[in-house]
mmCIF file of C-alpha atoms and ligand atoms in Angstrom:
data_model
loop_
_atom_site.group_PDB
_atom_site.id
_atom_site.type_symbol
_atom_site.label_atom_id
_atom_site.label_comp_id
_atom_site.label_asym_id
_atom_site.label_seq_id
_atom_site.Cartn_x
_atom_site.Cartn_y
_atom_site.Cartn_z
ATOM 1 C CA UNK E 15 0.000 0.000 0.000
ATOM 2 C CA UNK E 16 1.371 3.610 -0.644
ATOM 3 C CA UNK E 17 2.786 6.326 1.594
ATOM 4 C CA UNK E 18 -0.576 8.276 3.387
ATOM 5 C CA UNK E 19 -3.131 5.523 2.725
ATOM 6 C CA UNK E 20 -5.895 4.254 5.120
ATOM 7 C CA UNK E 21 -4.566 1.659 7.043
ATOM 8 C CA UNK E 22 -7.937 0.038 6.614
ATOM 9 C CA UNK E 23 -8.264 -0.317 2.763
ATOM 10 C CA UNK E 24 -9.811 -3.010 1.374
ATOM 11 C CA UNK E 25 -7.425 -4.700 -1.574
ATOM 12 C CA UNK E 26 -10.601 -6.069 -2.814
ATOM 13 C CA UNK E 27 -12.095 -2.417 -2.870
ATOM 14 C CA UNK E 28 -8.510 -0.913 -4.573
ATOM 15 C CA UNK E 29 -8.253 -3.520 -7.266
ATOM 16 C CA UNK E 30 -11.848 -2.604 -8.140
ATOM 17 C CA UNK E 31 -11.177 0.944 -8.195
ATOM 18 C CA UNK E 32 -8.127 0.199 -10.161
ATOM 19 C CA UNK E 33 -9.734 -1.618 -12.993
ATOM 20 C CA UNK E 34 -12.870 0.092 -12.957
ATOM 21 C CA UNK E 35 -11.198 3.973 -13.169
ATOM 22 C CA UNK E 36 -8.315 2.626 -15.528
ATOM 23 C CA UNK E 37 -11.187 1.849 -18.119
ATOM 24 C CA UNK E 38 -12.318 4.010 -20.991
ATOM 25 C CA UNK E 39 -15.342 3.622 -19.834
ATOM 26 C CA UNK E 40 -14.700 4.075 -16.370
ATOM 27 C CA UNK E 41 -17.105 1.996 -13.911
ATOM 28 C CA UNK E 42 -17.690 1.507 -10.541
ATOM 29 C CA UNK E 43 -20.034 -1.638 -8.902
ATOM 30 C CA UNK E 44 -23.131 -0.392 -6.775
ATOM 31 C CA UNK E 45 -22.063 -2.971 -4.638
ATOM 32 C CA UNK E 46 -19.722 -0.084 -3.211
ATOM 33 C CA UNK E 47 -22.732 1.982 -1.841
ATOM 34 C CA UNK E 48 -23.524 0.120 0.560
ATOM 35 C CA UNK E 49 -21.186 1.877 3.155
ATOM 36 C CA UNK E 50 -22.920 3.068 6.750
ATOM 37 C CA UNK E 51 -23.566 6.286 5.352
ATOM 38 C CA UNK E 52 -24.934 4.349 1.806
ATOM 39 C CA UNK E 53 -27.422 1.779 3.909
ATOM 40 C CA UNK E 54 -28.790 4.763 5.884
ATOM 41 C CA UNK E 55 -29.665 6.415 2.378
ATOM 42 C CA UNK E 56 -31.390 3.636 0.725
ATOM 43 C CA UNK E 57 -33.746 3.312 3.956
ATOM 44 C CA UNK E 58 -34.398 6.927 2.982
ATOM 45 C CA UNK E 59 -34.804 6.333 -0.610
ATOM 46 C CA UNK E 60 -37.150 3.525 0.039
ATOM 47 C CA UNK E 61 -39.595 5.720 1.651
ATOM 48 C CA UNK E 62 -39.103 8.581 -0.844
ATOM 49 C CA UNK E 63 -42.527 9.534 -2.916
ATOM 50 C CA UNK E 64 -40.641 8.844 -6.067
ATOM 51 C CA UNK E 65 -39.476 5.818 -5.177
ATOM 52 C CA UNK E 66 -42.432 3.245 -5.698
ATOM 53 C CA UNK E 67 -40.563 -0.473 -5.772
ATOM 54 C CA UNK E 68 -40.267 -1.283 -2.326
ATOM 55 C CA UNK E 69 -44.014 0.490 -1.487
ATOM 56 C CA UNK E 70 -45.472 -1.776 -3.895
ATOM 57 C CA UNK E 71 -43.632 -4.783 -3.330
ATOM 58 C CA UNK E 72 -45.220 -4.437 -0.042
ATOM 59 C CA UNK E 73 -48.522 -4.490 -1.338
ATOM 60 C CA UNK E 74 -47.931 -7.397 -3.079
ATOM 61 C CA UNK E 75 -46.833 -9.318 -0.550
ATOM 62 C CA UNK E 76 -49.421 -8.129 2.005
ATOM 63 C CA UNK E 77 -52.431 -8.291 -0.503
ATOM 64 C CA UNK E 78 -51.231 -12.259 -2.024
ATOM 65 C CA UNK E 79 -49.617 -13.313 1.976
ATOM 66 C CA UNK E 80 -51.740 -16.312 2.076
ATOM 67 C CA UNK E 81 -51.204 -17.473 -1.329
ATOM 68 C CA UNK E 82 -47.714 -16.615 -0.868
ATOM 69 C CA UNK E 83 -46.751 -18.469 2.289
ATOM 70 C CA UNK E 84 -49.466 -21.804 1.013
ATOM 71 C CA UNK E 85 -46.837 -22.199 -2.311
ATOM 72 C CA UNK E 86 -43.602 -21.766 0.073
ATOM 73 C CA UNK E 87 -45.136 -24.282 2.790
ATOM 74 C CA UNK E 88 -44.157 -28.903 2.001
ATOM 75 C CA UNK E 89 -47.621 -30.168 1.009
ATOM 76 C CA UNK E 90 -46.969 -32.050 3.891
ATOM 77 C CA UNK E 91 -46.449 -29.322 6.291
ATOM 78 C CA UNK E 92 -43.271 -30.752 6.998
ATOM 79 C CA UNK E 93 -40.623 -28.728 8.830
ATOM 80 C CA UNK E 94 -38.872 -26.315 6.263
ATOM 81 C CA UNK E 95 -35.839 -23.546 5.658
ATOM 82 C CA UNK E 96 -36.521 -19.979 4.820
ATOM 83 C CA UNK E 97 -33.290 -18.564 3.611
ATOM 84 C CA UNK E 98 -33.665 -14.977 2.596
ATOM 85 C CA UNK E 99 -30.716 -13.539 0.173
ATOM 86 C CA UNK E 100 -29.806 -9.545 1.191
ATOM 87 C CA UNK E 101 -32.239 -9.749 4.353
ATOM 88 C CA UNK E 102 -31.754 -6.186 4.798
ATOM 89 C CA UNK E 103 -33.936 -4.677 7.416
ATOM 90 C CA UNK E 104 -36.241 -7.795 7.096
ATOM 91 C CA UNK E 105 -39.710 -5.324 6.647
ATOM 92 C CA UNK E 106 -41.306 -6.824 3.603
ATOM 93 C CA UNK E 107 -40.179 -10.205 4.829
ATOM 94 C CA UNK E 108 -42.055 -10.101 8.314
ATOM 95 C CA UNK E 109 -45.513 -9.568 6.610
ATOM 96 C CA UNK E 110 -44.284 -13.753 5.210
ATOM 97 C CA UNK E 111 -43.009 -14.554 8.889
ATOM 98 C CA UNK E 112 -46.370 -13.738 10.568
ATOM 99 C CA UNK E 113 -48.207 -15.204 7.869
ATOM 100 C CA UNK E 114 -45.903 -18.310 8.173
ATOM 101 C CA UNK E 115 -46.512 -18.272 12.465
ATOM 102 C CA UNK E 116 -50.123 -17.846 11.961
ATOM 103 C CA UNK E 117 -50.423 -20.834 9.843
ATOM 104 C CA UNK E 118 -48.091 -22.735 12.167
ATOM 105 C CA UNK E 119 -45.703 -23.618 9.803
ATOM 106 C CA UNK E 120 -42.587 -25.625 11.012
ATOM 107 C CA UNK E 121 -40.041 -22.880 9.624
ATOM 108 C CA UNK E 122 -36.427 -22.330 10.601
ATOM 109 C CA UNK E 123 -36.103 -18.478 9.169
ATOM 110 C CA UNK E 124 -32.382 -18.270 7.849
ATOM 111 C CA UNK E 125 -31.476 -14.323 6.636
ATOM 112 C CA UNK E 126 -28.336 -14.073 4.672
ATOM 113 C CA UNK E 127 -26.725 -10.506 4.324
ATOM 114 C CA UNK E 128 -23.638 -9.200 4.177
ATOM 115 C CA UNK E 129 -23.691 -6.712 6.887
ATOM 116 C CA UNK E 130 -23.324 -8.003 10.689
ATOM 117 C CA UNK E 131 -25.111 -5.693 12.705
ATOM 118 C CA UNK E 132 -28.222 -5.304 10.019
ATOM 119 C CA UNK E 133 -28.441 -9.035 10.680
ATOM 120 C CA UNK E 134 -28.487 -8.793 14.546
ATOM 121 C CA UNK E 135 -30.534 -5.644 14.406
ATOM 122 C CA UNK E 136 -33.222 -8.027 12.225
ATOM 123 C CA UNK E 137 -32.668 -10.909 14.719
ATOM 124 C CA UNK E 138 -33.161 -9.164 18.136
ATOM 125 C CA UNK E 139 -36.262 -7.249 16.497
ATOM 126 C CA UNK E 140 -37.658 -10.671 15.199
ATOM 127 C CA UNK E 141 -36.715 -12.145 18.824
ATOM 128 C CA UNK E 142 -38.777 -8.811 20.248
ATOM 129 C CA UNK E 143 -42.002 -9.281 17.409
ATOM 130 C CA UNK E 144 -41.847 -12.821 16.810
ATOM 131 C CA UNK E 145 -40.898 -14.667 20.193
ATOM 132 C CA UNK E 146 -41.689 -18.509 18.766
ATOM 133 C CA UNK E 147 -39.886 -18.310 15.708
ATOM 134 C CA UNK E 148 -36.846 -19.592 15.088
ATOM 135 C CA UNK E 149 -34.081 -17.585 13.743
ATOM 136 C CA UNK E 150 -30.992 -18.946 12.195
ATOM 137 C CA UNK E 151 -28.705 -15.571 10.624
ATOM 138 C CA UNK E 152 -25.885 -15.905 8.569
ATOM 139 C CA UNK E 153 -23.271 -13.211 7.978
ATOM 140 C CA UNK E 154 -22.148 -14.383 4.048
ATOM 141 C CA UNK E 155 -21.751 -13.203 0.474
ATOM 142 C CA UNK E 156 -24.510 -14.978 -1.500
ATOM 143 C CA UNK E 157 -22.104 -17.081 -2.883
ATOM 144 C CA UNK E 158 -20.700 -18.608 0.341
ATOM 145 C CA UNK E 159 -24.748 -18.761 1.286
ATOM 146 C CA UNK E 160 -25.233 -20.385 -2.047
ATOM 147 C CA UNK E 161 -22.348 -23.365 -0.960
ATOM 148 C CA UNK E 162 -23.947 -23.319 2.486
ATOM 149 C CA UNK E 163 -27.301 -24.120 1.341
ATOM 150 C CA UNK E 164 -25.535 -27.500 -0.566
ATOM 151 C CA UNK E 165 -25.020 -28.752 2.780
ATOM 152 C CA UNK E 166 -28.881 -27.820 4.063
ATOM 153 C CA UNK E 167 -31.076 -31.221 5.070
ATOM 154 C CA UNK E 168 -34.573 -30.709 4.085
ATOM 155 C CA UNK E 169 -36.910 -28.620 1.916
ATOM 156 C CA UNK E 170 -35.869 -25.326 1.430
ATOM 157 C CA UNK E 171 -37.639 -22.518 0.287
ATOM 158 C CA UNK E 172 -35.560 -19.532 -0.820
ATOM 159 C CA UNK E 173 -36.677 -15.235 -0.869
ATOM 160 C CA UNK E 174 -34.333 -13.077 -3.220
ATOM 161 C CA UNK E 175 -37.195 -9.894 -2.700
ATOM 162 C CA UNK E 176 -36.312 -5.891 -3.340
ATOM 163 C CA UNK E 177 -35.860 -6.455 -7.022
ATOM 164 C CA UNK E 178 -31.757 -6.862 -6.250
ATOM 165 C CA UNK E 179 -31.845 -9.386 -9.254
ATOM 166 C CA UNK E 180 -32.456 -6.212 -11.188
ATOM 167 C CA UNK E 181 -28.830 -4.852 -10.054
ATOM 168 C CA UNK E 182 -26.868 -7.397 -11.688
ATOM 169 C CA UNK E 183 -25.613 -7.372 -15.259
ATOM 170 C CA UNK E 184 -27.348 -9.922 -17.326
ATOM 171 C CA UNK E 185 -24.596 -12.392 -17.352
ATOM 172 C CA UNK E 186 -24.205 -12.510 -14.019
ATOM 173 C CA UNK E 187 -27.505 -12.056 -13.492
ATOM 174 C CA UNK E 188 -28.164 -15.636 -15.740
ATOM 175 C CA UNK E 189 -25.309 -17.407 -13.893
ATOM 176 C CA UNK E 190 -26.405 -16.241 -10.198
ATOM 177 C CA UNK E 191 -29.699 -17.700 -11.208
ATOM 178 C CA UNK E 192 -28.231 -20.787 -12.851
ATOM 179 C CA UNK E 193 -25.972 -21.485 -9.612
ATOM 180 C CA UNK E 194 -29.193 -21.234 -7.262
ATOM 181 C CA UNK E 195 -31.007 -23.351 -9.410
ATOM 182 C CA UNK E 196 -28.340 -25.752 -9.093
ATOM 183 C CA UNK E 197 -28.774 -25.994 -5.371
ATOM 184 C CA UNK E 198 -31.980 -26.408 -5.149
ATOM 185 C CA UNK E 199 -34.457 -29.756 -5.186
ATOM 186 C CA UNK E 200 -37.680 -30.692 -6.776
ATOM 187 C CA UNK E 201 -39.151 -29.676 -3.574
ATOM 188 C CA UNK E 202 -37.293 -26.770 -2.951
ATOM 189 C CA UNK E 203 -39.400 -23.466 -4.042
ATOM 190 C CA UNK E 204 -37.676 -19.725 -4.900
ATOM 191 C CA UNK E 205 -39.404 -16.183 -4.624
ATOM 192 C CA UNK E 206 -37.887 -13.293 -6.808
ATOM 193 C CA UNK E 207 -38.739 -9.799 -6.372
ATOM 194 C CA UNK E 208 -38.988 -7.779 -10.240
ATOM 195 C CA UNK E 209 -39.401 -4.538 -10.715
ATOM 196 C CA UNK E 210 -41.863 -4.509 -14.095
ATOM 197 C CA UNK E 211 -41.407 -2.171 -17.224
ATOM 198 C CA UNK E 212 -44.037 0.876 -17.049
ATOM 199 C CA UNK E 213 -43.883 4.426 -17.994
ATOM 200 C CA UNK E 214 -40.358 5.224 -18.600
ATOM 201 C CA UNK E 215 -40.692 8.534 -16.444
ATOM 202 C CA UNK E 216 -42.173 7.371 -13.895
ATOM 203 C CA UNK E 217 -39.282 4.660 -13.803
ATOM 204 C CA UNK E 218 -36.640 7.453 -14.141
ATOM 205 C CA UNK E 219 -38.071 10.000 -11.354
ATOM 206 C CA UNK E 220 -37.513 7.382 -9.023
ATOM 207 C CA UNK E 221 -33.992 7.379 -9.533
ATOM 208 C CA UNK E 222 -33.563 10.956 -10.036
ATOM 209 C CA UNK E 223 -36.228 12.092 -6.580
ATOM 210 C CA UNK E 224 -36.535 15.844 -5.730
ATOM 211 C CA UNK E 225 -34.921 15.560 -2.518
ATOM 212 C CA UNK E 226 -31.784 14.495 -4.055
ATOM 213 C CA UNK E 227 -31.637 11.770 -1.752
ATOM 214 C CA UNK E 228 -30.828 9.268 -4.813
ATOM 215 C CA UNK E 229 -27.899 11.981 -5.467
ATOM 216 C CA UNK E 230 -26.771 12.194 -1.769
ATOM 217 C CA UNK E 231 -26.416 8.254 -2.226
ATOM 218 C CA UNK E 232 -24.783 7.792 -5.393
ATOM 219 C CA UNK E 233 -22.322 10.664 -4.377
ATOM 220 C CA UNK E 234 -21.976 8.543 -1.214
ATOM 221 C CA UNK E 235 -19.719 6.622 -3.301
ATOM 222 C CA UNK E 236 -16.875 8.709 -3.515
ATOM 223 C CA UNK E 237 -16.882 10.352 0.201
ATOM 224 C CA UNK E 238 -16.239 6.095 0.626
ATOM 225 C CA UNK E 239 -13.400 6.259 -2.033
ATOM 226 C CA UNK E 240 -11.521 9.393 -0.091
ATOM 227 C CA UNK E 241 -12.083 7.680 3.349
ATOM 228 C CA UNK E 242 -11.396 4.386 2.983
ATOM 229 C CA UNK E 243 -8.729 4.290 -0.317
ATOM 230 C CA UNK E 244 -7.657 8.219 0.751
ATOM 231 C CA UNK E 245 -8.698 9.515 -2.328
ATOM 232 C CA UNK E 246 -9.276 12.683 -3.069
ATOM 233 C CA UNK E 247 -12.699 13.370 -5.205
ATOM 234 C CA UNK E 248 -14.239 17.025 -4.456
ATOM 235 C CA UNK E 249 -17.609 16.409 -3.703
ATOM 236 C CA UNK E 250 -18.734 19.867 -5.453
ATOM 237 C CA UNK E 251 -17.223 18.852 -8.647
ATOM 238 C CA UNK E 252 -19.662 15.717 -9.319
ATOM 239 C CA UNK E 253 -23.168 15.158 -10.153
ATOM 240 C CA UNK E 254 -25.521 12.200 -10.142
ATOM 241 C CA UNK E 255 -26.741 11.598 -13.805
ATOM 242 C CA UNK E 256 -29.445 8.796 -14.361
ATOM 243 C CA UNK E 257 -31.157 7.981 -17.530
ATOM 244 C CA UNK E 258 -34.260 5.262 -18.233
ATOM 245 C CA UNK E 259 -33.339 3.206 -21.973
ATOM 246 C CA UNK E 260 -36.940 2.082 -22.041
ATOM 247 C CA UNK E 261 -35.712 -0.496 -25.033
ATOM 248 C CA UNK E 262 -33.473 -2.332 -22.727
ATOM 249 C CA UNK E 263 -35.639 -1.399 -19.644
ATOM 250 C CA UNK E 264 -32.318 -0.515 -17.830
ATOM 251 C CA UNK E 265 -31.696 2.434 -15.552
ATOM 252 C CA UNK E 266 -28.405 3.796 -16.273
ATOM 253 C CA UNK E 267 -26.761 5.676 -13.058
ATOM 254 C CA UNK E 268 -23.007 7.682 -13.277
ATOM 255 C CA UNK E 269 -21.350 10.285 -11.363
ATOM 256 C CA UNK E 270 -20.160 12.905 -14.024
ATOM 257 C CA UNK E 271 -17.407 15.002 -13.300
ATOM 258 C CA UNK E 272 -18.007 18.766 -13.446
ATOM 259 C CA UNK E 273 -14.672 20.191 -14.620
ATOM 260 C CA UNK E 274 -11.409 18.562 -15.989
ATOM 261 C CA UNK E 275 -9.549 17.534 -12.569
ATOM 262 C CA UNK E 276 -7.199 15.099 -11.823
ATOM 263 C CA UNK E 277 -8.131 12.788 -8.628
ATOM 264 C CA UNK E 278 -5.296 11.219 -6.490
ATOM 265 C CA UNK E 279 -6.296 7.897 -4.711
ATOM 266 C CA UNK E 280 -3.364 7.075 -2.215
ATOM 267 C CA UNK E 281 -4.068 3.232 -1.541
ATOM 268 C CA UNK E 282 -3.652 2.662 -5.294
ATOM 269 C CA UNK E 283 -0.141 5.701 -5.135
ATOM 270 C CA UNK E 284 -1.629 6.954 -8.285
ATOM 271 C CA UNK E 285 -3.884 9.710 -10.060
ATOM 272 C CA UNK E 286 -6.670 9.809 -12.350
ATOM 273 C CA UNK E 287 -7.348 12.141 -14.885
ATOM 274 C CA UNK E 288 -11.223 13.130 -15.676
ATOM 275 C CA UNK E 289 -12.325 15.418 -18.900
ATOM 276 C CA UNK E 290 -15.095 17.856 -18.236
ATOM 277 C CA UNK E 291 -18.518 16.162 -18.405
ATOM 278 C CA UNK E 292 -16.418 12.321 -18.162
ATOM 279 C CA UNK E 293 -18.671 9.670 -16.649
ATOM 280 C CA UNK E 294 -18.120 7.343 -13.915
ATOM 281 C CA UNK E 295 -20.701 4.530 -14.706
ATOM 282 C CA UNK E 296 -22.191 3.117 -10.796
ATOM 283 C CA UNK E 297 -25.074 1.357 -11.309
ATOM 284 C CA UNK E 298 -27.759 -0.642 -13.673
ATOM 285 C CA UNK E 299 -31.297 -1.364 -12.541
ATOM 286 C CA UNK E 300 -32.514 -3.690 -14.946
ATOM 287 C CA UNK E 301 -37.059 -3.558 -15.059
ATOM 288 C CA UNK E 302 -38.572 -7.254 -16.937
ATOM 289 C CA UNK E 303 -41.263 -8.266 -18.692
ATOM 290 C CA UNK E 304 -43.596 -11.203 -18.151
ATOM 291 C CA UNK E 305 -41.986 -13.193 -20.860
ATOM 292 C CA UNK E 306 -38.515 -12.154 -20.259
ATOM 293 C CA UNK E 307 -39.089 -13.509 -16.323
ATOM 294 C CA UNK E 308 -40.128 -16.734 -17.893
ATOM 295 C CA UNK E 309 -37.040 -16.700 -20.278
ATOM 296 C CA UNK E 310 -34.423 -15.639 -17.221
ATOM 297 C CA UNK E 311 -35.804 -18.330 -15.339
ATOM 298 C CA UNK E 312 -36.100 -21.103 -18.430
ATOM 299 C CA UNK E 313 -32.742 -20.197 -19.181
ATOM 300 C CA UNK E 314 -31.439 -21.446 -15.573
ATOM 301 C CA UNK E 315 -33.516 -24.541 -15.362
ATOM 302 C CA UNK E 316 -36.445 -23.034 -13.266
ATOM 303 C CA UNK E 317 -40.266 -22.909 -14.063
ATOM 304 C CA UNK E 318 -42.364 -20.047 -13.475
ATOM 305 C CA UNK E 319 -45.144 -21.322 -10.703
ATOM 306 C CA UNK E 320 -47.259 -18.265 -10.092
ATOM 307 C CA UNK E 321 -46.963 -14.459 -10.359
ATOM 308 C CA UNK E 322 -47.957 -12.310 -7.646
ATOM 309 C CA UNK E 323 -48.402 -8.942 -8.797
ATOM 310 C CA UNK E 324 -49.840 -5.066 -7.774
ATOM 311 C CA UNK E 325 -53.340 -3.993 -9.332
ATOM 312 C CA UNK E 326 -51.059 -1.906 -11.534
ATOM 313 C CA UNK E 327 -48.717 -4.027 -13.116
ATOM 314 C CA UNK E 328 -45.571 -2.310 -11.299
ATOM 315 C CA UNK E 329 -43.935 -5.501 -9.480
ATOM 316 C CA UNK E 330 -44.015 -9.018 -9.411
ATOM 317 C CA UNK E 331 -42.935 -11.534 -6.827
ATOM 318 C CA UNK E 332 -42.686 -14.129 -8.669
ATOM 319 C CA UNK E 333 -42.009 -18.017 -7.707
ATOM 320 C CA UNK E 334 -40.100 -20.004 -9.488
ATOM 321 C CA UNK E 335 -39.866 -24.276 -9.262
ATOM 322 C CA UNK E 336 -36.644 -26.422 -10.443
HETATM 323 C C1 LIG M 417 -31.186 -2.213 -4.129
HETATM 324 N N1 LIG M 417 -31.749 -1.925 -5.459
HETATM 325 C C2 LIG M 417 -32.829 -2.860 -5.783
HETATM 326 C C3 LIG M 417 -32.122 -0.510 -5.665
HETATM 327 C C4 LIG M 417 -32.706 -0.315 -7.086
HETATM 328 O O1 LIG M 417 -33.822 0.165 -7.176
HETATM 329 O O2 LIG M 417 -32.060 -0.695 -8.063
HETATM 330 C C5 LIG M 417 -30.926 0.398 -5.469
HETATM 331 C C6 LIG M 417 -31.221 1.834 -5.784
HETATM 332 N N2 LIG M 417 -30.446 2.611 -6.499
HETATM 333 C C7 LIG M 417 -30.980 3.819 -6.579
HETATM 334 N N3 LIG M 417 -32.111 3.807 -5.937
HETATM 335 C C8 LIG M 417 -32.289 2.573 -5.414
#
């Protein structure tokens, strides 16, 4: 590591940078935002007017609960695993996990997320809410979750909510989905969370709010870059550009630089250069169709079962069968 670097950089994190700022297209992963600063901001986002996915994915899963939780429970009520991939704060999830209790389902509830503490913080409030069930968290990258659930006895039924399938690129997307179909059974049953295709501005205000909250957290990504690689962006010299490309039904997200500047990032002991108006590419959020749901999922080996949808068309939980 060079001279004046945070002790604390992640070489995961600086090769990233690395690559994705040595580009000509340069590119950072959204995985970066999720920071302390970056989680706070997305709760905000999710409650933002603008910002209609996770309001209506709530609907949907309040509205179709029953119908929901009867295709997740063994015919034969037999005990079964809930593993949840990005549990987050656990919200929409809970509206299942009462559902589940009231039915008196024999379910183990296993959350899988990245972040420690938003894991305890789910488990204490689900030990506080929910006192009878039982709560099995586990602090992994979906891929180490993915071996994990190899090694799981029993059915297994798995939620992948929030439309976070929609923030992969389609490759990965397709192999994510092919490597959870391969650990899953006859028996086993998956729930996906997709955000639908609908009026292309109402898909782009969401990402673009009045507030600027979406700004604040796509900005968010930098203050991370000077802290934790000792970089040194200037905040007042970027913008958050997003645009809707209603023919790939892709939301397109990039920090744009303001002014030519050159940007030093001491973990990596070198500088970047930046044109006026140059783009840092941050994030895709991909919006399906029916029939491209049923594709994505043919594609991996896994049958669409049922669609649970909003009055309006706007999101679909949709579960899937190997
Ligand atoms: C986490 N993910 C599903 C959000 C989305 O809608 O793609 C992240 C987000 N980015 C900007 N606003 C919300």
């Amino acid at each position: 590591m060079a001279a004046g670097a945070a002790q604390t950089a992640d070489p995961a994190l600086a090769q990233h940078v690395l690559e994705g700022l040595s580009r000509p297209q340069r590119a950072l992963s959204s995985m970066y935002f999720y920071d302390d600063a970056g989680s706070r901001l997305f709760q905000q986002i999710m409650e933002l007017p603008e910002y209609y996915p996770t309001r209506t994915e709530f609907q949907v899963l309040t509205q179709h609960r029953a119908a929901i939780c009867a295709s997740l429970v063994p015919e034969n009520q037999a005990a079964f695993h809930l593993l949840e991939l990005g549990a987050g704060d656990g919200l929409k999830t809970k509206i299942l996990l009462r559902q589940l209790l009231e039915a008196q389902a024999n379910v183990v509830y296993a959350p899988v997320d990245i972040s420690a503490s938003a894991l305890e913080g789910l488990a204490s409030s689900l030990r506080h809410e929910m006192p009878t069930l039982q709560v099995q968290p586990l602090v992994a990258e979906y891929a180490a979750a993915l071996a994990q659930m190899r090694t799981q006895a029993g059915r297994k039924a798995l939620l992948f909510l929030g439309s976070n399938i929609g923030n992969f690129h389609p490759e990965a997307r397709q192999q994510f989905l092919a490597a959870l179909s391969k650990q899953l059974t006859p028996n086993d049953r998956l729930l996906i969370g997709f955000d639908l295709q609908k009026n292309p501005r109402q898909i782009r205000a969401a990402y673009d709010d009045a507030q600027g909250v979406t700004a604040a957290f796509n900005l968010n990504l930098l203050t991370r870059l000077n802290r934790e690689l000792g970089a040194d962006f200037d905040l007042g010299q970027w913008e958050h550009f997003t645009d809707y490309d209603p023919q790939v039904g892709v939301i397109r997200s990039y920090l744009v630089s303001r002014r030519a500047q050159q940007v030093h990032v001491a973990a990596l002991g070198r500088s970047f250069a930046f044109a006026a108006w140059e783009t840092i590419h941050t994030e895709n959020s991909y919006k399906f169709t029916l029939p491209q749901i049923e594709a994505l999922g043919a594609a991996a080996g896994l049958a669409v079962q049922q669609v649970f949808t909003d009055e309006q068309n706007w999101f679909a939980d949709v579960l899937f069968a190997p």
